[in-house]
Amino acid sequence: MHIFENIIDVKNFLKEKTDSGNSIGFVPTMGALHEGHSSLIKLANKENDITVCSIFVNPKQFNNKEDLDKYPRTLTNDINILSKLNCDVVFTPSTEEMYSEPIKENFDLGELENILEGEFRKGHFKGVAIVVKRLLDIILPDKAYFGKKDYQQLLIVKKLVKLEKMPVEIIACDTVRENDGLAMSSRNKRLNSSQRKEAATIYQTLLKVEKLCKEKTLSLENIKKRVYDDINSLSTIELEYFEILNPENLKPLESVNTGKKAIACIAVYAGSVRLIDNIIFNY
Ligand code: AMP
């Protein structure tokens, strides 16, 4: 496995590989790797000749300094995991390396940038778009892999790639969960034992929402109210938002009776740890 900290070095290495006909699969991460990340690496390995994983905690996408400072950093362990997974290249740039030269910082991401995560984490998707564009321009992959756990991010990345006419295929990957249903996340490491126990309710609530939507006996408003009541009855978890939306554009659904796909998106706080999850279903 080759590890690069400098842009020029990773570019030169990959140029040689693509010149000799190899395809490149790319998995951007912020490290503190878990089985969710591993599933993306495994898929990239299967579908490409060379797999590249980047580990970069991008300050531009954090709107909260405490979240950035406390974000877990476990580079040695991450490198071990990637080596065992037969990842070919790890790119671990410093912030200076990533942002020392002038780069494009403004992308017209539309309303998608300002709703849900965008509403509660101001500037978050601007930061995501900047780093994803920068990384894709450096790695120049054929395919890039993103998790559906960060569903709004996935739509933002697809939009960015279209806007900037980048020749890369974006592959959406299913959410990997713990045994009790909690979506794997680097932030789970920061939960104490009672928060961790109650955090399983997040996915259980989403499953209940799917069931209620399919039963069509309650209105969307009443289903939402149930979710607010269920989550707010927990002692360590507080709801930030919950919405049932159209997964194509994250706009509101008109009613539960239209026979299409829906996505239920949730964000909660467990103490100062922010967790998100979603479920996509036909109703
Ligand atoms: P992060 O390191 O949190 O920026 O995540 C890097 C990539 O892994 C993103 O595309 C995430 O959506 C994806 N990811 C994070 N958690 C999971 C999970 N539990 N299952 C699948 N993909 C995930």
PDB file of N, CA, C and O and ligand atoms in Angstrom, residues 27-40 54 56 61 71 145-151 153-154 171 173-178 182-188, ligand 1:
ATOM      1  N   VAL A  27     -12.413   6.532  -2.609  1.00  0.00           N
ATOM      2  CA  VAL A  27     -13.272   6.622  -1.420  1.00  0.00           C
ATOM      3  C   VAL A  27     -12.756   7.758  -0.525  1.00  0.00           C
ATOM      4  O   VAL A  27     -11.770   7.595   0.193  1.00  0.00           O
ATOM      5  N   PRO A  28     -13.406   8.923  -0.573  1.00  0.00           N
ATOM      6  CA  PRO A  28     -12.996  10.016   0.329  1.00  0.00           C
ATOM      7  C   PRO A  28     -13.549   9.799   1.736  1.00  0.00           C
ATOM      8  O   PRO A  28     -14.731   9.479   1.891  1.00  0.00           O
ATOM      9  N   THR A  29     -12.703   9.958   2.752  1.00  0.00           N
ATOM     10  CA  THR A  29     -13.153   9.804   4.145  1.00  0.00           C
ATOM     11  C   THR A  29     -12.496  10.866   5.026  1.00  0.00           C
ATOM     12  O   THR A  29     -11.545  11.520   4.613  1.00  0.00           O
ATOM     13  N   MET A  30     -13.025  10.937   6.258  1.00  0.00           N
ATOM     14  CA  MET A  30     -12.367  11.784   7.264  1.00  0.00           C
ATOM     15  C   MET A  30     -11.678  10.901   8.312  1.00  0.00           C
ATOM     16  O   MET A  30     -11.379  11.358   9.410  1.00  0.00           O
ATOM     17  N   GLY A  31     -11.465   9.629   7.983  1.00  0.00           N
ATOM     18  CA  GLY A  31     -10.748   8.733   8.893  1.00  0.00           C
ATOM     19  C   GLY A  31     -11.620   8.218  10.019  1.00  0.00           C
ATOM     20  O   GLY A  31     -12.851   8.265   9.937  1.00  0.00           O
ATOM     21  N   ALA A  32     -10.967   7.712  11.092  1.00  0.00           N
ATOM     22  CA  ALA A  32     -11.659   6.988  12.170  1.00  0.00           C
ATOM     23  C   ALA A  32     -12.522   5.905  11.520  1.00  0.00           C
ATOM     24  O   ALA A  32     -13.737   5.824  11.724  1.00  0.00           O
ATOM     25  N   LEU A  33     -11.853   5.099  10.722  1.00  0.00           N
ATOM     26  CA  LEU A  33     -12.555   4.169   9.829  1.00  0.00           C
ATOM     27  C   LEU A  33     -13.297   3.072  10.586  1.00  0.00           C
ATOM     28  O   LEU A  33     -12.824   2.583  11.612  1.00  0.00           O
ATOM     29  N   HIS A  34     -14.467   2.704  10.060  1.00  0.00           N
ATOM     30  CA  HIS A  34     -15.282   1.621  10.625  1.00  0.00           C
ATOM     31  C   HIS A  34     -15.792   0.778   9.457  1.00  0.00           C
ATOM     32  O   HIS A  34     -15.405   1.022   8.297  1.00  0.00           O
ATOM     33  N   GLU A  35     -16.669  -0.177   9.762  1.00  0.00           N
ATOM     34  CA  GLU A  35     -17.102  -1.108   8.710  1.00  0.00           C
ATOM     35  C   GLU A  35     -17.923  -0.437   7.607  1.00  0.00           C
ATOM     36  O   GLU A  35     -18.037  -0.969   6.505  1.00  0.00           O
ATOM     37  N   GLY A  36     -18.504   0.720   7.907  1.00  0.00           N
ATOM     38  CA  GLY A  36     -19.203   1.473   6.855  1.00  0.00           C
ATOM     39  C   GLY A  36     -18.201   1.889   5.784  1.00  0.00           C
ATOM     40  O   GLY A  36     -18.413   1.661   4.583  1.00  0.00           O
ATOM     41  N   HIS A  37     -17.075   2.465   6.218  1.00  0.00           N
ATOM     42  CA  HIS A  37     -16.030   2.851   5.267  1.00  0.00           C
ATOM     43  C   HIS A  37     -15.487   1.610   4.549  1.00  0.00           C
ATOM     44  O   HIS A  37     -15.268   1.637   3.338  1.00  0.00           O
ATOM     45  N   SER A  38     -15.290   0.524   5.321  1.00  0.00           N
ATOM     46  CA  SER A  38     -14.725  -0.706   4.720  1.00  0.00           C
ATOM     47  C   SER A  38     -15.597  -1.207   3.570  1.00  0.00           C
ATOM     48  O   SER A  38     -15.081  -1.691   2.564  1.00  0.00           O
ATOM     49  N   SER A  39     -16.919  -1.080   3.729  1.00  0.00           N
ATOM     50  CA  SER A  39     -17.814  -1.582   2.673  1.00  0.00           C
ATOM     51  C   SER A  39     -17.597  -0.785   1.372  1.00  0.00           C
ATOM     52  O   SER A  39     -17.681  -1.339   0.274  1.00  0.00           O
ATOM     53  N   LEU A  40     -17.301   0.503   1.508  1.00  0.00           N
ATOM     54  CA  LEU A  40     -17.045   1.330   0.314  1.00  0.00           C
ATOM     55  C   LEU A  40     -15.723   0.919  -0.338  1.00  0.00           C
ATOM     56  O   LEU A  40     -15.614   0.816  -1.565  1.00  0.00           O
ATOM     57  N   SER A  54      -8.860   8.565   0.640  1.00  0.00           N
ATOM     58  CA  SER A  54      -8.269   9.761   1.254  1.00  0.00           C
ATOM     59  C   SER A  54      -8.750   9.868   2.690  1.00  0.00           C
ATOM     60  O   SER A  54      -9.882   9.486   3.013  1.00  0.00           O
ATOM     61  N   PHE A  56      -8.906  12.880   5.336  1.00  0.00           N
ATOM     62  CA  PHE A  56      -8.684  14.322   5.524  1.00  0.00           C
ATOM     63  C   PHE A  56      -9.864  14.887   6.301  1.00  0.00           C
ATOM     64  O   PHE A  56     -10.999  14.854   5.816  1.00  0.00           O
ATOM     65  N   GLN A  61     -15.794  22.118   6.331  1.00  0.00           N
ATOM     66  CA  GLN A  61     -17.174  21.620   6.408  1.00  0.00           C
ATOM     67  C   GLN A  61     -17.695  21.550   7.835  1.00  0.00           C
ATOM     68  O   GLN A  61     -18.811  21.088   8.055  1.00  0.00           O
ATOM     69  N   TYR A  71     -13.336  15.639  16.709  1.00  0.00           N
ATOM     70  CA  TYR A  71     -13.516  14.595  15.701  1.00  0.00           C
ATOM     71  C   TYR A  71     -12.403  13.554  15.878  1.00  0.00           C
ATOM     72  O   TYR A  71     -11.232  13.919  15.953  1.00  0.00           O
ATOM     73  N   TYR A 145     -17.012   6.720  -4.452  1.00  0.00           N
ATOM     74  CA  TYR A 145     -17.998   6.005  -3.628  1.00  0.00           C
ATOM     75  C   TYR A 145     -18.418   6.846  -2.434  1.00  0.00           C
ATOM     76  O   TYR A 145     -17.569   7.324  -1.677  1.00  0.00           O
ATOM     77  N   PHE A 146     -19.741   6.991  -2.274  1.00  0.00           N
ATOM     78  CA  PHE A 146     -20.291   7.788  -1.172  1.00  0.00           C
ATOM     79  C   PHE A 146     -21.417   6.994  -0.500  1.00  0.00           C
ATOM     80  O   PHE A 146     -22.167   6.275  -1.175  1.00  0.00           O
ATOM     81  N   GLY A 147     -21.542   7.163   0.835  1.00  0.00           N
ATOM     82  CA  GLY A 147     -22.542   6.419   1.588  1.00  0.00           C
ATOM     83  C   GLY A 147     -23.907   7.098   1.580  1.00  0.00           C
ATOM     84  O   GLY A 147     -24.000   8.321   1.654  1.00  0.00           O
ATOM     85  N   LYS A 148     -24.965   6.265   1.535  1.00  0.00           N
ATOM     86  CA  LYS A 148     -26.336   6.806   1.611  1.00  0.00           C
ATOM     87  C   LYS A 148     -26.648   7.297   3.018  1.00  0.00           C
ATOM     88  O   LYS A 148     -27.651   7.964   3.228  1.00  0.00           O
ATOM     89  N   LYS A 149     -25.815   6.937   3.994  1.00  0.00           N
ATOM     90  CA  LYS A 149     -26.043   7.447   5.347  1.00  0.00           C
ATOM     91  C   LYS A 149     -26.037   8.973   5.319  1.00  0.00           C
ATOM     92  O   LYS A 149     -26.828   9.628   5.995  1.00  0.00           O
ATOM     93  N   ASP A 150     -25.136   9.545   4.513  1.00  0.00           N
ATOM     94  CA  ASP A 150     -25.081  11.002   4.345  1.00  0.00           C
ATOM     95  C   ASP A 150     -25.799  11.323   3.042  1.00  0.00           C
ATOM     96  O   ASP A 150     -25.185  11.721   2.044  1.00  0.00           O
ATOM     97  N   TYR A 151     -27.124  11.097   3.053  1.00  0.00           N
ATOM     98  CA  TYR A 151     -27.887  11.089   1.812  1.00  0.00           C
ATOM     99  C   TYR A 151     -27.888  12.457   1.114  1.00  0.00           C
ATOM    100  O   TYR A 151     -27.742  12.553  -0.103  1.00  0.00           O
ATOM    101  N   GLN A 153     -25.632  14.741   1.362  1.00  0.00           N
ATOM    102  CA  GLN A 153     -24.285  14.929   0.816  1.00  0.00           C
ATOM    103  C   GLN A 153     -24.156  14.222  -0.542  1.00  0.00           C
ATOM    104  O   GLN A 153     -23.563  14.759  -1.482  1.00  0.00           O
ATOM    105  N   LEU A 154     -24.724  13.015  -0.605  1.00  0.00           N
ATOM    106  CA  LEU A 154     -24.682  12.249  -1.863  1.00  0.00           C
ATOM    107  C   LEU A 154     -25.351  13.047  -2.994  1.00  0.00           C
ATOM    108  O   LEU A 154     -24.808  13.156  -4.100  1.00  0.00           O
ATOM    109  N   ILE A 171     -21.003   6.533  -7.094  1.00  0.00           N
ATOM    110  CA  ILE A 171     -21.654   5.281  -6.699  1.00  0.00           C
ATOM    111  C   ILE A 171     -22.209   5.436  -5.276  1.00  0.00           C
ATOM    112  O   ILE A 171     -21.464   5.774  -4.343  1.00  0.00           O
ATOM    113  N   CYS A 173     -23.674   3.972  -1.851  1.00  0.00           N
ATOM    114  CA  CYS A 173     -23.488   2.708  -1.114  1.00  0.00           C
ATOM    115  C   CYS A 173     -24.422   2.648   0.100  1.00  0.00           C
ATOM    116  O   CYS A 173     -24.611   3.648   0.800  1.00  0.00           O
ATOM    117  N   ASP A 174     -24.933   1.424   0.356  1.00  0.00           N
ATOM    118  CA  ASP A 174     -25.896   1.235   1.458  1.00  0.00           C
ATOM    119  C   ASP A 174     -25.259   1.505   2.824  1.00  0.00           C
ATOM    120  O   ASP A 174     -24.058   1.325   3.001  1.00  0.00           O
ATOM    121  N   THR A 175     -26.104   1.883   3.770  1.00  0.00           N
ATOM    122  CA  THR A 175     -25.647   2.172   5.134  1.00  0.00           C
ATOM    123  C   THR A 175     -25.341   0.873   5.884  1.00  0.00           C
ATOM    124  O   THR A 175     -26.172  -0.036   5.912  1.00  0.00           O
ATOM    125  N   VAL A 176     -24.173   0.818   6.497  1.00  0.00           N
ATOM    126  CA  VAL A 176     -23.804  -0.335   7.332  1.00  0.00           C
ATOM    127  C   VAL A 176     -24.145   0.015   8.775  1.00  0.00           C
ATOM    128  O   VAL A 176     -23.871   1.127   9.245  1.00  0.00           O
ATOM    129  N   ARG A 177     -24.762  -0.966   9.479  1.00  0.00           N
ATOM    130  CA  ARG A 177     -25.276  -0.702  10.821  1.00  0.00           C
ATOM    131  C   ARG A 177     -24.660  -1.620  11.863  1.00  0.00           C
ATOM    132  O   ARG A 177     -24.203  -2.723  11.538  1.00  0.00           O
ATOM    133  N   GLU A 178     -24.684  -1.179  13.115  1.00  0.00           N
ATOM    134  CA  GLU A 178     -24.325  -2.044  14.240  1.00  0.00           C
ATOM    135  C   GLU A 178     -25.438  -3.082  14.403  1.00  0.00           C
ATOM    136  O   GLU A 178     -26.520  -2.933  13.811  1.00  0.00           O
ATOM    137  N   LEU A 182     -28.009   0.837  14.956  1.00  0.00           N
ATOM    138  CA  LEU A 182     -27.383   2.172  14.901  1.00  0.00           C
ATOM    139  C   LEU A 182     -26.458   2.252  13.684  1.00  0.00           C
ATOM    140  O   LEU A 182     -25.604   1.382  13.491  1.00  0.00           O
ATOM    141  N   ALA A 183     -26.643   3.290  12.873  1.00  0.00           N
ATOM    142  CA  ALA A 183     -25.775   3.473  11.708  1.00  0.00           C
ATOM    143  C   ALA A 183     -24.343   3.695  12.178  1.00  0.00           C
ATOM    144  O   ALA A 183     -24.109   4.487  13.094  1.00  0.00           O
ATOM    145  N   MET A 184     -23.394   2.981  11.576  1.00  0.00           N
ATOM    146  CA  MET A 184     -21.998   3.183  11.980  1.00  0.00           C
ATOM    147  C   MET A 184     -21.578   4.606  11.643  1.00  0.00           C
ATOM    148  O   MET A 184     -21.943   5.148  10.603  1.00  0.00           O
ATOM    149  N   SER A 185     -20.834   5.197  12.554  1.00  0.00           N
ATOM    150  CA  SER A 185     -20.358   6.571  12.364  1.00  0.00           C
ATOM    151  C   SER A 185     -19.114   6.771  13.218  1.00  0.00           C
ATOM    152  O   SER A 185     -19.020   6.212  14.317  1.00  0.00           O
ATOM    153  N   SER A 186     -18.187   7.560  12.717  1.00  0.00           N
ATOM    154  CA  SER A 186     -16.970   7.854  13.499  1.00  0.00           C
ATOM    155  C   SER A 186     -17.351   8.534  14.810  1.00  0.00           C
ATOM    156  O   SER A 186     -16.662   8.387  15.816  1.00  0.00           O
ATOM    157  N   ARG A 187     -18.458   9.278  14.801  1.00  0.00           N
ATOM    158  CA  ARG A 187     -18.874  10.011  16.007  1.00  0.00           C
ATOM    159  C   ARG A 187     -19.425   9.076  17.094  1.00  0.00           C
ATOM    160  O   ARG A 187     -19.526   9.482  18.244  1.00  0.00           O
ATOM    161  N   ASN A 188     -19.796   7.825  16.733  1.00  0.00           N
ATOM    162  CA  ASN A 188     -20.322   6.892  17.750  1.00  0.00           C
ATOM    163  C   ASN A 188     -19.311   6.654  18.856  1.00  0.00           C
ATOM    164  O   ASN A 188     -19.691   6.360  19.997  1.00  0.00           O
TER     165      ASN A 188
HETATM  166  P1  AMP B   1     -16.857  10.247   6.645  1.00  0.00           P
HETATM  167  O1  AMP B   1     -15.514   9.680   7.015  1.00  0.00           O
HETATM  168  O2  AMP B   1     -17.825  10.252   7.775  1.00  0.00           O
HETATM  169  O3  AMP B   1     -16.750  11.545   5.881  1.00  0.00           O
HETATM  170  O4  AMP B   1     -17.465   9.199   5.607  1.00  0.00           O
HETATM  171  C1  AMP B   1     -16.804   8.843   4.433  1.00  0.00           C
HETATM  172  C2  AMP B   1     -17.773   8.117   3.526  1.00  0.00           C
HETATM  173  O5  AMP B   1     -18.240   6.945   4.184  1.00  0.00           O
HETATM  174  C3  AMP B   1     -19.008   8.965   3.201  1.00  0.00           C
HETATM  175  O6  AMP B   1     -19.353   8.770   1.844  1.00  0.00           O
HETATM  176  C4  AMP B   1     -20.052   8.402   4.136  1.00  0.00           C
HETATM  177  O7  AMP B   1     -21.370   8.558   3.656  1.00  0.00           O
HETATM  178  C5  AMP B   1     -19.661   6.939   4.169  1.00  0.00           C
HETATM  179  N1  AMP B   1     -20.185   6.309   5.387  1.00  0.00           N
HETATM  180  C6  AMP B   1     -20.112   6.781   6.656  1.00  0.00           C
HETATM  181  N2  AMP B   1     -20.765   5.961   7.503  1.00  0.00           N
HETATM  182  C7  AMP B   1     -21.263   4.954   6.756  1.00  0.00           C
HETATM  183  C8  AMP B   1     -22.044   3.785   7.041  1.00  0.00           C
HETATM  184  N3  AMP B   1     -22.438   3.500   8.286  1.00  0.00           N
HETATM  185  N4  AMP B   1     -22.377   2.964   6.023  1.00  0.00           N
HETATM  186  C9  AMP B   1     -21.988   3.253   4.749  1.00  0.00           C
HETATM  187  N5  AMP B   1     -21.253   4.330   4.405  1.00  0.00           N
HETATM  188  C10 AMP B   1     -20.897   5.167   5.389  1.00  0.00           C
END
